[in-house]
Backbone as a ProteinNet text record, in pm:
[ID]
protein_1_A
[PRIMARY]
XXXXXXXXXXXXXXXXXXXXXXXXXXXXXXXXXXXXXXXXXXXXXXXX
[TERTIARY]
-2776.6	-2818.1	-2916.2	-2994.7	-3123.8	-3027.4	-2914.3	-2887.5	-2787.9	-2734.7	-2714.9	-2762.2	-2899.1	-3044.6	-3006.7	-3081.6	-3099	-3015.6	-2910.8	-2786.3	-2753.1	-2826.1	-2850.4	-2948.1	-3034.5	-3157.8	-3187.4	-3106.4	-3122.1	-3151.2	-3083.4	-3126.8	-3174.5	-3193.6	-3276.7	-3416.8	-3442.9	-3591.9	-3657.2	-3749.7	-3840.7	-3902.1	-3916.4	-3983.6	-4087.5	-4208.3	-4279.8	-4383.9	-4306	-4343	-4453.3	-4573.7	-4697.3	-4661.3	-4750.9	-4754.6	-4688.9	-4763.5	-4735	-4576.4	-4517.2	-4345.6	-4338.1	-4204.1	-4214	-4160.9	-4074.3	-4019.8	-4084.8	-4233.7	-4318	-4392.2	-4415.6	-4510.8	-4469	-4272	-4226.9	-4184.3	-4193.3	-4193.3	-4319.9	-4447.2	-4557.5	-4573.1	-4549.1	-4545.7	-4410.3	-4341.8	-4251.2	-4323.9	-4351.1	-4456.7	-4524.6	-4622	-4766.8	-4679.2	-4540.9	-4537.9	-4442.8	-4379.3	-4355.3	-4501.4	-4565.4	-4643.8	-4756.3	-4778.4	-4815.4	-4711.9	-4600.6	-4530.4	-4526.6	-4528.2	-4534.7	-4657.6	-4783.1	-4865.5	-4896.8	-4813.3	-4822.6	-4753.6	-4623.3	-4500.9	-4612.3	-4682.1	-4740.2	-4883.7	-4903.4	-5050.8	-4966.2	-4841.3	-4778.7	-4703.7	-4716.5	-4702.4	-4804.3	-4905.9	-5022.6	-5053	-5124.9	-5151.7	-5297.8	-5354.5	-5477.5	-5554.1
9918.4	10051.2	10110.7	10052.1	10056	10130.8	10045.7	10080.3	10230.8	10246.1	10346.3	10500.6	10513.1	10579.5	10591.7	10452.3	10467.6	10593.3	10562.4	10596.7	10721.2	10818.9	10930.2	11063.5	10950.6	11034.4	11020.1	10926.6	10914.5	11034.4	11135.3	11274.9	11374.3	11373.1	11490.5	11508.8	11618.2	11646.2	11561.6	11570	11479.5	11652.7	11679.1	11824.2	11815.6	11746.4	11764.8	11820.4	11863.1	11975.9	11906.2	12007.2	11992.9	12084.2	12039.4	12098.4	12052.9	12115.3	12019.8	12031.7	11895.8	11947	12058	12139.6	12201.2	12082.2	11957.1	11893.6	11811.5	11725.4	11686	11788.2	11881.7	11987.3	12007.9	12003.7	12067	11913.6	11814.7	11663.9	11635.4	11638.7	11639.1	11707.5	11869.1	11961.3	11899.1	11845.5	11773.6	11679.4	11561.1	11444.1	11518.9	11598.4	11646.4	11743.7	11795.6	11832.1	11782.6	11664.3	11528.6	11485.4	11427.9	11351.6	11458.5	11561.6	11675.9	11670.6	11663.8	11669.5	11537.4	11425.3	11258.8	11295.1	11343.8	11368.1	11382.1	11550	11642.3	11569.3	11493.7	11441.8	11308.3	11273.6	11129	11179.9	11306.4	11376.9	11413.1	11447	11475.7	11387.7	11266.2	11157.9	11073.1	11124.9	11073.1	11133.7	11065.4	11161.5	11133.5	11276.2	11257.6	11218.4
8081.2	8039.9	8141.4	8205.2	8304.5	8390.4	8413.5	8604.8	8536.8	8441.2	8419.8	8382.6	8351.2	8394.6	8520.4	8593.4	8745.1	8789.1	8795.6	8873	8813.9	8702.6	8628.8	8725.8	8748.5	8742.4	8903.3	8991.3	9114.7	9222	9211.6	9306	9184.7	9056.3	9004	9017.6	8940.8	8963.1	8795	8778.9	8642.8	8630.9	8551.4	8479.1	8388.8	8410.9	8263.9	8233	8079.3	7965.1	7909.8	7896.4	7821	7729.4	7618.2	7497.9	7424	7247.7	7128.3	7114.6	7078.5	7039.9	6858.9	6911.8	6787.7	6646	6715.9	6691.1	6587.8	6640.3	6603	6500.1	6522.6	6423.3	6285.2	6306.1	6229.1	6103.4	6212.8	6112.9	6025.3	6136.4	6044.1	5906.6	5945.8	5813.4	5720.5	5710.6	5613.9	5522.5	5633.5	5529.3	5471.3	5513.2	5414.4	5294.3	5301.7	5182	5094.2	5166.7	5032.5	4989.7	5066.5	5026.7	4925.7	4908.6	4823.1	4693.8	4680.3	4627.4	4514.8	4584.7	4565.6	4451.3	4496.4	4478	4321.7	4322.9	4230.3	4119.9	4131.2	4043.2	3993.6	4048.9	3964.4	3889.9	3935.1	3825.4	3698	3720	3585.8	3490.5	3545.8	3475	3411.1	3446.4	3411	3245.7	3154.4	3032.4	3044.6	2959.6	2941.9	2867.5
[MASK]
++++++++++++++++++++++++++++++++++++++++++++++++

């Protein structure tokens, strides 16, 4: 798999991108609103 990279990337250029991924941002904001969610569903199982 290596030498097939190699042999990929042998005459290109490498380009690298700074900055936050939208990719990442848009995963984070998922967990926090299961886990809000997780949250909310076990306060309502709770009795008082």
């Amino acid at each position: 798999m290596v030498s097939l990279i190699d042999r990929l990337v042998h005459r290109c250029e490498v380009v690298l991108i700074e900055g936050e991924s939208y990719r990442l941002k848009e995963a984070k904001e998922q967990a926090e609103r299961k886990t809000a969610l997780r949250a909310a569903a076990r306060g309502k199982g709770k009795k008082a």
